């Protein structure tokens, strides 16, 4: 006997699947993930900048300031991008990703033209992925489809 399979996020009878993590875990992740990503990003930028040379105080300062800027921008994008329409929402997140990669690449000493080209390429690819995701999971007003 064939039965219809439940859709993603739903159990038989229309009940929703339980949320595995508590509200405290979600709150901690909301700030913990950008901080962890920022620290990795700052270390990566500092390592690119010194190019295998000795670690200096200025290099450490550069890494922490880069991490701080990344964390603040990441939190701002995560907070305000969902308030925009899906096209701008996708563009803001993809521009952040492209600019982040472009900045990292610029620290290696490559030409500005190559850095901008890489940043635009990453922005375009991430935009396509985010736009597809939001276009297939939201209606025209930005409400999630259930």
PDB file of C-alpha atoms in Angstrom:
ATOM      1  CA  UNK A   1       0.000   0.000   0.000  1.00  0.00           C
ATOM      2  CA  UNK A   2       1.443   3.373  -1.002  1.00  0.00           C
ATOM      3  CA  UNK A   3       1.293   6.397   1.268  1.00  0.00           C
ATOM      4  CA  UNK A   4       2.338   9.951   0.596  1.00  0.00           C
ATOM      5  CA  UNK A   5       5.660  10.762   2.169  1.00  0.00           C
ATOM      6  CA  UNK A   6       5.649  13.617   4.666  1.00  0.00           C
ATOM      7  CA  UNK A   7       7.155  16.836   3.385  1.00  0.00           C
ATOM      8  CA  UNK A   8      10.318  18.303   4.856  1.00  0.00           C
ATOM      9  CA  UNK A   9       9.729  19.705   8.324  1.00  0.00           C
ATOM     10  CA  UNK A  10       6.426  17.921   8.838  1.00  0.00           C
ATOM     11  CA  UNK A  11       5.431  14.702  10.478  1.00  0.00           C
ATOM     12  CA  UNK A  12       2.320  12.634   9.734  1.00  0.00           C
ATOM     13  CA  UNK A  13      -0.799  14.404  10.917  1.00  0.00           C
ATOM     14  CA  UNK A  14       0.553  17.867  10.052  1.00  0.00           C
ATOM     15  CA  UNK A  15       2.685  18.232  13.195  1.00  0.00           C
ATOM     16  CA  UNK A  16       6.005  20.033  12.778  1.00  0.00           C
ATOM     17  CA  UNK A  17       9.266  18.341  13.628  1.00  0.00           C
ATOM     18  CA  UNK A  18      10.612  19.354  17.024  1.00  0.00           C
ATOM     19  CA  UNK A  19      13.407  21.877  17.274  1.00  0.00           C
ATOM     20  CA  UNK A  20      16.466  20.006  18.509  1.00  0.00           C
ATOM     21  CA  UNK A  21      18.186  23.013  20.054  1.00  0.00           C
ATOM     22  CA  UNK A  22      16.820  25.255  22.778  1.00  0.00           C
ATOM     23  CA  UNK A  23      16.385  29.016  22.523  1.00  0.00           C
ATOM     24  CA  UNK A  24      19.607  29.530  24.507  1.00  0.00           C
ATOM     25  CA  UNK A  25      21.598  27.487  21.983  1.00  0.00           C
ATOM     26  CA  UNK A  26      20.136  29.505  19.106  1.00  0.00           C
ATOM     27  CA  UNK A  27      20.997  32.749  20.921  1.00  0.00           C
ATOM     28  CA  UNK A  28      24.560  31.599  21.569  1.00  0.00           C
ATOM     29  CA  UNK A  29      24.973  30.500  17.939  1.00  0.00           C
ATOM     30  CA  UNK A  30      23.596  33.820  16.679  1.00  0.00           C
ATOM     31  CA  UNK A  31      26.641  35.556  18.157  1.00  0.00           C
ATOM     32  CA  UNK A  32      29.110  32.684  18.513  1.00  0.00           C
ATOM     33  CA  UNK A  33      29.235  31.719  14.841  1.00  0.00           C
ATOM     34  CA  UNK A  34      30.105  35.240  13.588  1.00  0.00           C
ATOM     35  CA  UNK A  35      32.740  35.599  16.323  1.00  0.00           C
ATOM     36  CA  UNK A  36      34.327  32.248  15.442  1.00  0.00           C
ATOM     37  CA  UNK A  37      34.238  33.039  11.718  1.00  0.00           C
ATOM     38  CA  UNK A  38      35.672  36.495  12.408  1.00  0.00           C
ATOM     39  CA  UNK A  39      38.593  35.123  14.391  1.00  0.00           C
ATOM     40  CA  UNK A  40      39.422  32.636  11.629  1.00  0.00           C
ATOM     41  CA  UNK A  41      39.054  35.392   9.026  1.00  0.00           C
ATOM     42  CA  UNK A  42      41.330  37.752  10.978  1.00  0.00           C
ATOM     43  CA  UNK A  43      43.985  35.068  11.377  1.00  0.00           C
ATOM     44  CA  UNK A  44      43.766  34.244   7.664  1.00  0.00           C
ATOM     45  CA  UNK A  45      44.076  37.911   6.650  1.00  0.00           C
ATOM     46  CA  UNK A  46      47.066  38.432   8.963  1.00  0.00           C
ATOM     47  CA  UNK A  47      48.750  35.289   7.646  1.00  0.00           C
ATOM     48  CA  UNK A  48      48.205  36.421   4.044  1.00  0.00           C
ATOM     49  CA  UNK A  49      49.589  39.853   4.836  1.00  0.00           C
ATOM     50  CA  UNK A  50      52.819  38.674   6.450  1.00  0.00           C
ATOM     51  CA  UNK A  51      53.443  36.215   3.600  1.00  0.00           C
ATOM     52  CA  UNK A  52      55.341  33.666   5.680  1.00  0.00           C
ATOM     53  CA  UNK A  53      57.465  36.277   7.420  1.00  0.00           C
ATOM     54  CA  UNK A  54      57.812  36.766  11.147  1.00  0.00           C
ATOM     55  CA  UNK A  55      54.797  37.475  13.317  1.00  0.00           C
ATOM     56  CA  UNK A  56      54.943  41.041  14.583  1.00  0.00           C
ATOM     57  CA  UNK A  57      52.804  43.100  16.923  1.00  0.00           C
ATOM     58  CA  UNK A  58      51.436  45.082  13.980  1.00  0.00           C
ATOM     59  CA  UNK A  59      50.499  41.837  12.255  1.00  0.00           C
ATOM     60  CA  UNK A  60      48.602  40.662  15.339  1.00  0.00           C
ATOM     61  CA  UNK A  61      46.862  44.039  15.628  1.00  0.00           C
ATOM     62  CA  UNK A  62      45.906  43.876  11.952  1.00  0.00           C
ATOM     63  CA  UNK A  63      44.441  40.393  12.469  1.00  0.00           C
ATOM     64  CA  UNK A  64      42.339  41.428  15.451  1.00  0.00           C
ATOM     65  CA  UNK A  65      41.093  44.619  13.789  1.00  0.00           C
ATOM     66  CA  UNK A  66      40.190  42.657  10.667  1.00  0.00           C
ATOM     67  CA  UNK A  67      38.381  40.105  12.838  1.00  0.00           C
ATOM     68  CA  UNK A  68      36.487  42.871  14.643  1.00  0.00           C
ATOM     69  CA  UNK A  69      35.414  44.498  11.364  1.00  0.00           C
ATOM     70  CA  UNK A  70      34.309  41.127   9.975  1.00  0.00           C
ATOM     71  CA  UNK A  71      32.305  40.300  13.104  1.00  0.00           C
ATOM     72  CA  UNK A  72      30.516  43.661  13.129  1.00  0.00           C
ATOM     73  CA  UNK A  73      29.693  43.480   9.414  1.00  0.00           C
ATOM     74  CA  UNK A  74      28.600  39.845   9.664  1.00  0.00           C
ATOM     75  CA  UNK A  75      26.238  40.637  12.543  1.00  0.00           C
ATOM     76  CA  UNK A  76      24.849  43.652  10.670  1.00  0.00           C
ATOM     77  CA  UNK A  77      24.238  41.624   7.513  1.00  0.00           C
ATOM     78  CA  UNK A  78      22.616  38.820   9.514  1.00  0.00           C
ATOM     79  CA  UNK A  79      20.388  41.315  11.325  1.00  0.00           C
ATOM     80  CA  UNK A  80      19.314  43.670   8.537  1.00  0.00           C
ATOM     81  CA  UNK A  81      19.487  41.675   5.282  1.00  0.00           C
ATOM     82  CA  UNK A  82      16.373  39.570   6.055  1.00  0.00           C
ATOM     83  CA  UNK A  83      14.348  42.792   6.305  1.00  0.00           C
ATOM     84  CA  UNK A  84      14.946  43.481   2.601  1.00  0.00           C
ATOM     85  CA  UNK A  85      13.163  42.034  -0.414  1.00  0.00           C
ATOM     86  CA  UNK A  86      14.612  38.758  -1.618  1.00  0.00           C
ATOM     87  CA  UNK A  87      16.634  40.348  -4.445  1.00  0.00           C
ATOM     88  CA  UNK A  88      18.332  42.869  -2.156  1.00  0.00           C
ATOM     89  CA  UNK A  89      18.591  40.273   0.601  1.00  0.00           C
ATOM     90  CA  UNK A  90      20.546  38.027  -1.772  1.00  0.00           C
ATOM     91  CA  UNK A  91      22.641  40.928  -3.050  1.00  0.00           C
ATOM     92  CA  UNK A  92      23.657  42.146   0.420  1.00  0.00           C
ATOM     93  CA  UNK A  93      24.739  38.695   1.581  1.00  0.00           C
ATOM     94  CA  UNK A  94      26.559  37.931  -1.662  1.00  0.00           C
ATOM     95  CA  UNK A  95      28.301  41.329  -1.690  1.00  0.00           C
ATOM     96  CA  UNK A  96      29.537  40.655   1.839  1.00  0.00           C
ATOM     97  CA  UNK A  97      30.880  37.252   0.781  1.00  0.00           C
ATOM     98  CA  UNK A  98      32.517  38.648  -2.372  1.00  0.00           C
ATOM     99  CA  UNK A  99      34.082  41.619  -0.601  1.00  0.00           C
ATOM    100  CA  UNK A 100      35.396  39.341   2.153  1.00  0.00           C
ATOM    101  CA  UNK A 101      37.098  37.025  -0.326  1.00  0.00           C
ATOM    102  CA  UNK A 102      38.378  39.955  -2.381  1.00  0.00           C
ATOM    103  CA  UNK A 103      39.922  41.543   0.710  1.00  0.00           C
ATOM    104  CA  UNK A 104      41.629  38.299   1.700  1.00  0.00           C
ATOM    105  CA  UNK A 105      43.026  37.933  -1.811  1.00  0.00           C
ATOM    106  CA  UNK A 106      44.237  41.541  -1.823  1.00  0.00           C
ATOM    107  CA  UNK A 107      46.390  40.814   1.236  1.00  0.00           C
ATOM    108  CA  UNK A 108      48.515  38.419  -0.833  1.00  0.00           C
ATOM    109  CA  UNK A 109      49.905  41.299  -2.904  1.00  0.00           C
ATOM    110  CA  UNK A 110      47.993  40.546  -6.105  1.00  0.00           C
ATOM    111  CA  UNK A 111      46.865  43.367  -8.388  1.00  0.00           C
ATOM    112  CA  UNK A 112      43.703  45.272  -7.572  1.00  0.00           C
ATOM    113  CA  UNK A 113      42.154  44.195 -10.878  1.00  0.00           C
ATOM    114  CA  UNK A 114      42.520  40.492 -10.037  1.00  0.00           C
ATOM    115  CA  UNK A 115      41.140  41.057  -6.526  1.00  0.00           C
ATOM    116  CA  UNK A 116      38.109  42.914  -7.840  1.00  0.00           C
ATOM    117  CA  UNK A 117      37.556  40.276 -10.518  1.00  0.00           C
ATOM    118  CA  UNK A 118      37.619  37.496  -7.952  1.00  0.00           C
ATOM    119  CA  UNK A 119      35.322  39.451  -5.632  1.00  0.00           C
ATOM    120  CA  UNK A 120      32.804  40.059  -8.425  1.00  0.00           C
ATOM    121  CA  UNK A 121      32.924  36.422  -9.485  1.00  0.00           C
ATOM    122  CA  UNK A 122      32.299  35.195  -5.951  1.00  0.00           C
ATOM    123  CA  UNK A 123      29.529  37.768  -5.528  1.00  0.00           C
ATOM    124  CA  UNK A 124      27.803  36.602  -8.711  1.00  0.00           C
ATOM    125  CA  UNK A 125      27.959  32.907  -7.792  1.00  0.00           C
ATOM    126  CA  UNK A 126      26.804  33.447  -4.216  1.00  0.00           C
ATOM    127  CA  UNK A 127      24.030  35.752  -5.473  1.00  0.00           C
ATOM    128  CA  UNK A 128      22.739  33.026  -7.784  1.00  0.00           C
ATOM    129  CA  UNK A 129      22.726  30.488  -4.955  1.00  0.00           C
ATOM    130  CA  UNK A 130      20.999  32.794  -2.450  1.00  0.00           C
ATOM    131  CA  UNK A 131      18.513  34.140  -4.972  1.00  0.00           C
ATOM    132  CA  UNK A 132      17.528  30.609  -6.001  1.00  0.00           C
ATOM    133  CA  UNK A 133      17.098  29.636  -2.368  1.00  0.00           C
ATOM    134  CA  UNK A 134      14.968  32.667  -1.482  1.00  0.00           C
ATOM    135  CA  UNK A 135      13.002  32.542  -4.743  1.00  0.00           C
ATOM    136  CA  UNK A 136      12.002  28.932  -4.131  1.00  0.00           C
ATOM    137  CA  UNK A 137      11.338  29.290  -0.384  1.00  0.00           C
ATOM    138  CA  UNK A 138       9.585  32.696  -0.148  1.00  0.00           C
ATOM    139  CA  UNK A 139       6.619  34.382  -1.746  1.00  0.00           C
ATOM    140  CA  UNK A 140       6.864  37.826  -3.397  1.00  0.00           C
ATOM    141  CA  UNK A 141       6.581  39.640  -0.059  1.00  0.00           C
ATOM    142  CA  UNK A 142       9.354  37.655   1.590  1.00  0.00           C
ATOM    143  CA  UNK A 143       7.152  35.363   3.666  1.00  0.00           C
ATOM    144  CA  UNK A 144       8.446  31.823   3.957  1.00  0.00           C
ATOM    145  CA  UNK A 145       6.441  29.208   2.110  1.00  0.00           C
ATOM    146  CA  UNK A 146       5.195  26.457   4.359  1.00  0.00           C
TER     147      UNK A 146
END
